[in-house]
PDB file of C-alpha atoms in Angstrom:
ATOM      1  CA  MET T   1      -0.316  -0.170   0.012  1.00 87.00           C
ATOM      2  CA  ASN T   2       0.774   3.346  -0.928  1.00 95.00           C
ATOM      3  CA  THR T   3       1.637   5.721   2.533  1.00 97.00           C
ATOM      4  CA  ALA T   4       1.383   9.478   3.286  1.00 98.00           C
ATOM      5  CA  SER T   5       3.675  10.921   5.572  1.00 97.00           C
ATOM      6  CA  ILE T   6       1.935  13.280   7.947  1.00 97.00           C
ATOM      7  CA  LEU T   7       3.845  15.086  10.624  1.00 97.00           C
ATOM      8  CA  GLY T   8       5.474  11.270  10.915  1.00 97.00           C
ATOM      9  CA  VAL T   9       2.491   9.248  10.952  1.00 98.00           C
ATOM     10  CA  GLN T  10       2.342   7.013   8.280  1.00 98.00           C
ATOM     11  CA  PHE T  11      -1.630   7.023   6.837  1.00 98.00           C
ATOM     12  CA  HIS T  12      -2.427   4.547   4.315  1.00 98.00           C
ATOM     13  CA  ALA T  13      -3.663   5.411   0.533  1.00 98.00           C
ATOM     14  CA  VAL T  14      -6.463   3.666   0.552  1.00 98.00           C
ATOM     15  CA  THR T  15     -10.290   4.164   0.384  1.00 97.00           C
ATOM     16  CA  LYS T  16     -13.014   3.069   2.829  1.00 98.00           C
ATOM     17  CA  GLN T  17     -13.784  -0.126   0.468  1.00 98.00           C
ATOM     18  CA  GLN T  18     -10.197  -1.224  -0.191  1.00 98.00           C
ATOM     19  CA  ALA T  19      -9.765  -0.534   3.616  1.00 98.00           C
ATOM     20  CA  VAL T  20     -12.533  -3.205   4.407  1.00 98.00           C
ATOM     21  CA  GLU T  21     -11.222  -5.662   1.969  1.00 98.00           C
ATOM     22  CA  LEU T  22      -8.343  -5.614   3.479  1.00 98.00           C
ATOM     23  CA  ALA T  23      -9.438  -5.902   7.099  1.00 98.00           C
ATOM     24  CA  MET T  24     -11.616  -8.655   5.606  1.00 98.00           C
ATOM     25  CA  SER T  25      -8.752 -10.920   4.343  1.00 98.00           C
ATOM     26  CA  LYS T  26      -6.744 -10.598   7.290  1.00 98.00           C
ATOM     27  CA  ILE T  27      -9.468 -12.046   9.283  1.00 98.00           C
ATOM     28  CA  ARG T  28     -10.000 -14.857   6.805  1.00 98.00           C
ATOM     29  CA  SER T  29      -5.969 -15.722   6.841  1.00 98.00           C
ATOM     30  CA  ARG T  30      -6.183 -15.170  10.718  1.00 98.00           C
ATOM     31  CA  GLN T  31      -3.220 -12.370  10.748  1.00 98.00           C
ATOM     32  CA  LYS T  32      -3.668 -10.561  13.735  1.00 98.00           C
ATOM     33  CA  GLY T  33      -3.460  -7.026  13.281  1.00 98.00           C
ATOM     34  CA  TYR T  34      -5.121  -3.575  14.575  1.00 98.00           C
ATOM     35  CA  VAL T  35      -6.560  -0.679  12.778  1.00 98.00           C
ATOM     36  CA  VAL T  36      -6.032   2.937  13.581  1.00 98.00           C
ATOM     37  CA  THR T  37      -7.862   6.234  12.823  1.00 98.00           C
ATOM     38  CA  PRO T  38      -5.857   8.993  13.838  1.00 98.00           C
ATOM     39  CA  ASN T  39      -7.244  12.414  13.341  1.00 95.00           C
ATOM     40  CA  PRO T  40      -4.972  15.577  14.439  1.00 95.00           C
ATOM     41  CA  GLU T  41      -5.248  15.615  17.921  1.00 93.00           C
ATOM     42  CA  ILE T  42      -4.267  11.956  17.357  1.00 96.00           C
ATOM     43  CA  VAL T  43      -1.056  13.010  15.190  1.00 97.00           C
ATOM     44  CA  ASP T  44      -0.111  15.988  17.540  1.00 94.00           C
ATOM     45  CA  LEU T  45      -0.142  13.164  20.472  1.00 95.00           C
ATOM     46  CA  CYS T  46       2.323  10.572  18.331  1.00 97.00           C
ATOM     47  CA  ARG T  47       4.531  13.863  17.828  1.00 95.00           C
ATOM     48  CA  HIS T  48       5.462  14.266  21.393  1.00 95.00           C
ATOM     49  CA  ASP T  49       5.246  10.312  22.202  1.00 96.00           C
ATOM     50  CA  GLU T  50       7.454   8.410  20.299  1.00 96.00           C
ATOM     51  CA  LYS T  51       6.354   5.381  21.842  1.00 96.00           C
ATOM     52  CA  PHE T  52       2.406   6.301  21.082  1.00 98.00           C
ATOM     53  CA  MET T  53       4.364   7.123  17.499  1.00 98.00           C
ATOM     54  CA  GLY T  54       5.918   3.529  17.257  1.00 98.00           C
ATOM     55  CA  VAL T  55       2.322   2.010  17.972  1.00 98.00           C
ATOM     56  CA  VAL T  56       0.337   3.903  15.232  1.00 98.00           C
ATOM     57  CA  ASN T  57       2.758   3.506  12.720  1.00 98.00           C
ATOM     58  CA  HIS T  58       2.900  -0.326  13.343  1.00 98.00           C
ATOM     59  CA  ALA T  59      -1.062  -0.904  12.750  1.00 98.00           C
ATOM     60  CA  THR T  60      -1.799  -3.151  10.017  1.00 98.00           C
ATOM     61  CA  LEU T  61      -4.238  -0.048   8.809  1.00 98.00           C
ATOM     62  CA  VAL T  62      -3.473   3.768   9.390  1.00 98.00           C
ATOM     63  CA  LEU T  63      -6.558   5.761   8.572  1.00 98.00           C
ATOM     64  CA  PRO T  64      -7.039   9.103   7.491  1.00 97.00           C
ATOM     65  CA  ASP T  65      -9.871  10.396   9.973  1.00 95.00           C
ATOM     66  CA  GLY T  66     -10.403  14.039   9.967  1.00 87.00           C
ATOM     67  CA  ILE T  67     -10.572  16.858   7.078  1.00 91.00           C
ATOM     68  CA  GLY T  68      -7.836  18.169   8.661  1.00 93.00           C
ATOM     69  CA  ILE T  69      -5.367  15.269   7.540  1.00 97.00           C
ATOM     70  CA  ILE T  70      -6.858  15.707   4.426  1.00 96.00           C
ATOM     71  CA  TYR T  71      -5.259  19.378   4.290  1.00 95.00           C
ATOM     72  CA  ALA T  72      -2.396  18.102   5.753  1.00 97.00           C
ATOM     73  CA  ALA T  73      -2.013  15.723   2.610  1.00 97.00           C
ATOM     74  CA  LYS T  74      -2.614  18.671  -0.034  1.00 97.00           C
ATOM     75  CA  ILE T  75      -0.516  21.024   2.061  1.00 97.00           C
ATOM     76  CA  LEU T  76       2.858  18.688   1.998  1.00 97.00           C
ATOM     77  CA  GLY T  77       2.181  16.850  -1.481  1.00 97.00           C
ATOM     78  CA  GLU T  78       1.090  13.719  -0.192  1.00 97.00           C
ATOM     79  CA  LYS T  79      -1.498  11.421  -1.562  1.00 96.00           C
ATOM     80  CA  LEU T  80      -4.315  10.618   0.359  1.00 97.00           C
ATOM     81  CA  HIS T  81      -7.806   9.391  -1.441  1.00 94.00           C
ATOM     82  CA  GLY T  82      -9.749  11.253   0.978  1.00 94.00           C
ATOM     83  CA  LYS T  83     -11.052  10.845   4.838  1.00 95.00           C
ATOM     84  CA  VAL T  84     -11.856   7.469   5.707  1.00 97.00           C
ATOM     85  CA  ALA T  85     -13.968   7.925   9.214  1.00 96.00           C
ATOM     86  CA  GLY T  86     -13.390   5.463  11.477  1.00 97.00           C
ATOM     87  CA  ILE T  87     -17.146   4.863  12.101  1.00 97.00           C
ATOM     88  CA  GLU T  88     -18.061   4.602   8.581  1.00 97.00           C
ATOM     89  CA  PHE T  89     -15.311   2.113   8.042  1.00 98.00           C
ATOM     90  CA  ALA T  90     -16.443   0.516  11.317  1.00 98.00           C
ATOM     91  CA  GLU T  91     -19.944  -0.287   9.764  1.00 98.00           C
ATOM     92  CA  SER T  92     -19.064  -1.519   6.439  1.00 98.00           C
ATOM     93  CA  LEU T  93     -16.717  -3.915   8.086  1.00 98.00           C
ATOM     94  CA  VAL T  94     -19.648  -5.314  10.389  1.00 98.00           C
ATOM     95  CA  ALA T  95     -21.901  -5.524   7.415  1.00 98.00           C
ATOM     96  CA  ALA T  96     -18.950  -7.522   5.387  1.00 98.00           C
ATOM     97  CA  MET T  97     -18.472  -9.517   8.867  1.00 98.00           C
ATOM     98  CA  ALA T  98     -22.544  -9.722   9.185  1.00 98.00           C
ATOM     99  CA  LYS T  99     -22.468 -12.025   5.505  1.00 98.00           C
ATOM    100  CA  GLU T 100     -19.666 -14.069   7.038  1.00 98.00           C
ATOM    101  CA  ASN T 101     -21.384 -15.171  10.089  1.00 98.00           C
ATOM    102  CA  MET T 102     -18.117 -13.311  11.977  1.00 98.00           C
ATOM    103  CA  ARG T 103     -17.998 -12.441  15.554  1.00 98.00           C
ATOM    104  CA  LEU T 104     -17.298  -9.480  17.264  1.00 98.00           C
ATOM    105  CA  TYR T 105     -16.485  -8.394  20.534  1.00 98.00           C
ATOM    106  CA  LEU T 106     -17.134  -4.785  21.786  1.00 98.00           C
ATOM    107  CA  LEU T 107     -15.311  -2.927  24.265  1.00 98.00           C
ATOM    108  CA  GLY T 108     -15.459   0.809  26.038  1.00 98.00           C
ATOM    109  CA  ALA T 109     -17.983   3.293  26.815  1.00 98.00           C
ATOM    110  CA  LYS T 110     -19.835   3.811  29.917  1.00 97.00           C
ATOM    111  CA  PRO T 111     -21.964   0.944  31.190  1.00 97.00           C
ATOM    112  CA  GLY T 112     -24.716  -0.896  29.067  1.00 98.00           C
ATOM    113  CA  VAL T 113     -23.710   0.903  25.748  1.00 98.00           C
ATOM    114  CA  ALA T 114     -21.633  -1.370  24.222  1.00 98.00           C
ATOM    115  CA  GLU T 115     -24.592  -3.847  25.030  1.00 98.00           C
ATOM    116  CA  LYS T 116     -27.164  -1.293  23.798  1.00 98.00           C
ATOM    117  CA  ALA T 117     -24.806  -0.938  20.413  1.00 98.00           C
ATOM    118  CA  GLY T 118     -24.275  -4.697  19.895  1.00 98.00           C
ATOM    119  CA  ALA T 119     -28.076  -5.348  20.077  1.00 98.00           C
ATOM    120  CA  ASN T 120     -28.198  -2.178  17.347  1.00 98.00           C
ATOM    121  CA  LEU T 121     -26.006  -3.444  14.906  1.00 98.00           C
ATOM    122  CA  CYS T 122     -26.901  -7.098  15.252  1.00 98.00           C
ATOM    123  CA  ALA T 123     -30.474  -6.001  14.453  1.00 98.00           C
ATOM    124  CA  LYS T 124     -29.522  -4.137  11.225  1.00 98.00           C
ATOM    125  CA  TYR T 125     -26.632  -6.667   9.894  1.00 98.00           C
ATOM    126  CA  PRO T 126     -28.615 -10.450  10.474  1.00 97.00           C
ATOM    127  CA  GLY T 127     -25.873 -12.879  10.458  1.00 98.00           C
ATOM    128  CA  LEU T 128     -23.508 -10.678  12.998  1.00 98.00           C
ATOM    129  CA  VAL T 129     -22.594 -12.761  15.954  1.00 98.00           C
ATOM    130  CA  LEU T 130     -22.096 -10.409  19.261  1.00 98.00           C
ATOM    131  CA  ALA T 131     -19.313 -12.597  21.044  1.00 98.00           C
ATOM    132  CA  GLY T 132     -19.764 -10.079  23.881  1.00 98.00           C
ATOM    133  CA  THR T 133     -19.437  -6.366  25.748  1.00 98.00           C
ATOM    134  CA  HIS T 134     -17.322  -4.850  28.366  1.00 98.00           C
ATOM    135  CA  ASP T 135     -17.164  -1.127  29.238  1.00 98.00           C
ATOM    136  CA  GLY T 136     -14.473   1.009  29.032  1.00 98.00           C
ATOM    137  CA  TYR T 137     -14.476   1.910  32.853  1.00 96.00           C
ATOM    138  CA  PHE T 138     -11.491  -1.009  34.591  1.00 97.00           C
ATOM    139  CA  SER T 139      -8.335  -0.547  36.307  1.00 96.00           C
ATOM    140  CA  ASP T 140      -7.153  -4.020  35.487  1.00 97.00           C
ATOM    141  CA  PRO T 141      -6.541  -4.930  31.734  1.00 97.00           C
ATOM    142  CA  GLN T 142      -6.284  -8.510  32.473  1.00 98.00           C
ATOM    143  CA  LYS T 143      -9.776  -8.872  33.627  1.00 97.00           C
ATOM    144  CA  VAL T 144     -10.616  -7.527  30.071  1.00 98.00           C
ATOM    145  CA  VAL T 145      -8.366  -9.690  28.497  1.00 98.00           C
ATOM    146  CA  ASP T 146      -9.956 -12.494  30.348  1.00 98.00           C
ATOM    147  CA  SER T 147     -13.478 -11.346  29.499  1.00 97.00           C
ATOM    148  CA  ILE T 148     -13.002 -11.385  25.695  1.00 98.00           C
ATOM    149  CA  ASN T 149     -11.389 -15.173  26.063  1.00 98.00           C
ATOM    150  CA  ALA T 150     -13.703 -16.587  28.080  1.00 97.00           C
ATOM    151  CA  ALA T 151     -16.597 -15.098  25.638  1.00 96.00           C
ATOM    152  CA  GLY T 152     -14.966 -17.633  23.227  1.00 97.00           C
ATOM    153  CA  GLY T 153     -12.753 -14.673  21.704  1.00 96.00           C
ATOM    154  CA  ALA T 154     -13.993 -13.063  18.306  1.00 98.00           C
ATOM    155  CA  ASP T 155     -13.273 -12.223  14.552  1.00 98.00           C
ATOM    156  CA  VAL T 156     -12.857  -8.742  15.521  1.00 98.00           C
ATOM    157  CA  VAL T 157     -12.339  -6.098  18.770  1.00 98.00           C
ATOM    158  CA  PHE T 158     -13.484  -3.233  18.620  1.00 98.00           C
ATOM    159  CA  VAL T 159     -11.483  -1.639  21.124  1.00 98.00           C
ATOM    160  CA  CYS T 160     -13.364   2.295  22.256  1.00 98.00           C
ATOM    161  CA  LEU T 161     -11.139   4.046  24.988  1.00 98.00           C
ATOM    162  CA  GLY T 162     -10.295   7.407  23.430  1.00 96.00           C
ATOM    163  CA  ALA T 163      -6.497   7.788  22.147  1.00 96.00           C
ATOM    164  CA  PRO T 164      -4.279   6.787  23.455  1.00 97.00           C
ATOM    165  CA  LYS T 165      -5.811   4.287  25.669  1.00 97.00           C
ATOM    166  CA  GLN T 166      -7.090   2.583  23.362  1.00 98.00           C
ATOM    167  CA  GLU T 167      -3.927   1.874  20.889  1.00 98.00           C
ATOM    168  CA  LYS T 168      -2.159   1.384  23.821  1.00 97.00           C
ATOM    169  CA  PHE T 169      -4.367  -1.580  25.248  1.00 98.00           C
ATOM    170  CA  ILE T 170      -4.109  -3.257  21.882  1.00 98.00           C
ATOM    171  CA  ALA T 171      -0.420  -3.038  21.635  1.00 98.00           C
ATOM    172  CA  ASP T 172      -0.188  -4.523  25.323  1.00 98.00           C
ATOM    173  CA  ASN T 173      -2.954  -7.138  25.054  1.00 98.00           C
ATOM    174  CA  MET T 174      -3.521  -7.785  21.513  1.00 98.00           C
ATOM    175  CA  ASP T 175      -1.325 -11.203  21.906  1.00 98.00           C
ATOM    176  CA  ASP T 176      -3.071 -12.372  24.675  1.00 98.00           C
ATOM    177  CA  ILE T 177      -6.302 -11.972  22.998  1.00 98.00           C
ATOM    178  CA  HIS T 178      -8.118 -14.528  21.192  1.00 98.00           C
ATOM    179  CA  SER T 179      -8.664 -12.328  18.569  1.00 98.00           C
ATOM    180  CA  THR T 180      -7.588 -11.598  15.015  1.00 98.00           C
ATOM    181  CA  LEU T 181      -8.145  -7.743  14.242  1.00 98.00           C
ATOM    182  CA  PHE T 182      -8.683  -4.827  16.677  1.00 98.00           C
ATOM    183  CA  CYS T 183      -9.998  -1.512  15.727  1.00 98.00           C
ATOM    184  CA  GLY T 184      -9.703   1.602  17.859  1.00 98.00           C
ATOM    185  CA  LEU T 185     -12.823   3.497  17.097  1.00 98.00           C
ATOM    186  CA  GLY T 186     -13.112   6.393  19.764  1.00 95.00           C
ATOM    187  CA  GLY T 187     -16.723   7.272  20.635  1.00 94.00           C
ATOM    188  CA  SER T 188     -17.898   4.867  18.062  1.00 97.00           C
ATOM    189  CA  LEU T 189     -20.129   2.868  20.440  1.00 98.00           C
ATOM    190  CA  ASP T 190     -21.994   5.781  21.588  1.00 97.00           C
ATOM    191  CA  VAL T 191     -23.205   6.328  18.266  1.00 96.00           C
ATOM    192  CA  PHE T 192     -24.036   2.910  17.662  1.00 98.00           C
ATOM    193  CA  ALA T 193     -25.422   2.875  20.509  1.00 98.00           C
ATOM    194  CA  GLY T 194     -27.784   5.878  19.672  1.00 96.00           C
ATOM    195  CA  VAL T 195     -26.717   7.972  22.587  1.00 94.00           C
ATOM    196  CA  ALA T 196     -24.995   9.981  20.460  1.00 88.00           C
ATOM    197  CA  LYS T 197     -25.745  11.406  16.799  1.00 84.00           C
ATOM    198  CA  ARG T 198     -23.251  12.005  14.258  1.00 80.00           C
ATOM    199  CA  ALA T 199     -23.637  15.572  12.114  1.00 79.00           C
ATOM    200  CA  PRO T 200     -26.334  15.289   9.485  1.00 87.00           C
ATOM    201  CA  ASP T 201     -25.417  14.223   5.697  1.00 86.00           C
ATOM    202  CA  ILE T 202     -24.575  17.722   4.565  1.00 86.00           C
ATOM    203  CA  PHE T 203     -22.107  18.674   7.110  1.00 82.00           C
ATOM    204  CA  ILE T 204     -20.132  15.400   6.765  1.00 79.00           C
ATOM    205  CA  LYS T 205     -20.113  16.276   2.560  1.00 80.00           C
ATOM    206  CA  LEU T 206     -18.801  19.478   2.937  1.00 77.00           C
ATOM    207  CA  GLY T 207     -16.183  18.540   5.627  1.00 78.00           C
ATOM    208  CA  LEU T 208     -17.858  20.283   8.136  1.00 80.00           C
ATOM    209  CA  GLU T 209     -18.594  17.759  10.984  1.00 80.00           C
ATOM    210  CA  TRP T 210     -16.121  19.665  13.293  1.00 73.00           C
ATOM    211  CA  PHE T 211     -18.749  22.767  12.966  1.00 77.00           C
ATOM    212  CA  TYR T 212     -21.608  20.897  13.602  1.00 80.00           C
ATOM    213  CA  ARG T 213     -19.896  19.681  16.998  1.00 73.00           C
ATOM    214  CA  LEU T 214     -19.257  22.987  17.760  1.00 73.00           C
ATOM    215  CA  LEU T 215     -23.050  24.287  17.505  1.00 77.00           C
ATOM    216  CA  LYS T 216     -24.091  21.147  19.629  1.00 78.00           C
ATOM    217  CA  GLN T 217     -21.443  21.446  21.945  1.00 78.00           C
ATOM    218  CA  PRO T 218     -19.607  25.426  22.088  1.00 81.00           C
ATOM    219  CA  SER T 219     -17.552  23.691  25.055  1.00 75.00           C
ATOM    220  CA  ARG T 220     -15.138  22.032  22.293  1.00 66.00           C
ATOM    221  CA  ILE T 221     -14.098  25.331  21.285  1.00 71.00           C
ATOM    222  CA  GLY T 222     -10.526  24.420  23.229  1.00 70.00           C
ATOM    223  CA  ARG T 223     -10.184  21.134  20.968  1.00 69.00           C
ATOM    224  CA  MET T 224     -11.502  23.066  17.978  1.00 67.00           C
ATOM    225  CA  MET T 225      -8.509  25.766  17.934  1.00 73.00           C
ATOM    226  CA  LYS T 226      -5.709  23.016  18.098  1.00 77.00           C
ATOM    227  CA  LEU T 227      -6.893  22.385  14.162  1.00 83.00           C
ATOM    228  CA  PRO T 228      -5.803  25.671  13.302  1.00 88.00           C
ATOM    229  CA  LYS T 229      -2.861  25.320  15.091  1.00 91.00           C
ATOM    230  CA  PHE T 230      -1.865  21.549  13.794  1.00 93.00           C
ATOM    231  CA  LEU T 231      -2.239  23.194   9.820  1.00 94.00           C
ATOM    232  CA  LEU T 232       0.676  25.782  10.858  1.00 95.00           C
ATOM    233  CA  ILE T 233       2.673  23.183  12.060  1.00 96.00           C
ATOM    234  CA  VAL T 234       1.776  21.327   8.721  1.00 97.00           C
ATOM    235  CA  ILE T 235       2.553  24.507   6.671  1.00 96.00           C
ATOM    236  CA  LYS T 236       5.954  25.271   8.563  1.00 95.00           C
ATOM    237  CA  GLU T 237       6.923  21.881   7.803  1.00 94.00           C
ATOM    238  CA  ARG T 238       6.527  22.413   4.093  1.00 94.00           C
ATOM    239  CA  LEU T 239       8.698  25.591   4.358  1.00 94.00           C
ATOM    240  CA  PHE T 240      11.351  24.263   6.007  1.00 90.00           C
ATOM    241  CA  GLY T 241      11.462  20.723   6.020  1.00 82.00           C
ATOM    242  CA  ARG T 242      11.267  20.161   9.507  1.00 60.00           C
ATOM    243  CA  LYS T 243       8.732  19.125  12.337  1.00 48.00           C
ATOM    244  CA  GLY T 244       7.846  22.033  14.363  1.00 43.00           C
ATOM    245  CA  LYS T 245       6.993  21.216  18.107  1.00 43.00           C
TER     246      LYS T 245
END
């Protein structure tokens, strides 16, 4: 696969459908791996955490989740096929899994949310097998590992703990878990459960999902201000050929 380097993070230049096809190929052949979906905030975390950067760059798939990543690629002259939102990749993967009666385990969110998300996904995609669920409020990762294995394992585990916790959990524990593919997907379970809603399609198509979130939650203004800073760092990289801090 071709890659695009954005401030040290190596994104895979794939469409959503290509990403799903590759993921399904890995599952069928039982090749362990994991998927990460960095947005500008996660790229910034990587810049200041070398170990985390290594975790992200060793993923089977590094998908550009965020219009800021696409803007950055254009500024740097790197080629990406477009934004691949983690939640859209996840739903398309579930649809493909359901056709082959594959097993899915959901980890993350508040108590009760993963169960609701699983019920909704199974209702929408008959054939999908929900192997089990666990909320994101735990202090001992080993108990989660034991829970997944006790449920009989899964073809795929959606790990929705937020970055960098979810990626580090996957890297630290995947070898001990009876599953093939792990996907770090942030707040996706809240959306699948109906607890949270994505922006209307028009906002998504125009690359303004971030603006919709700001309208719904003005308290996010602090986080949103990181995007202009991120793009300024990208411009500095383009002009001077070094990673600005």
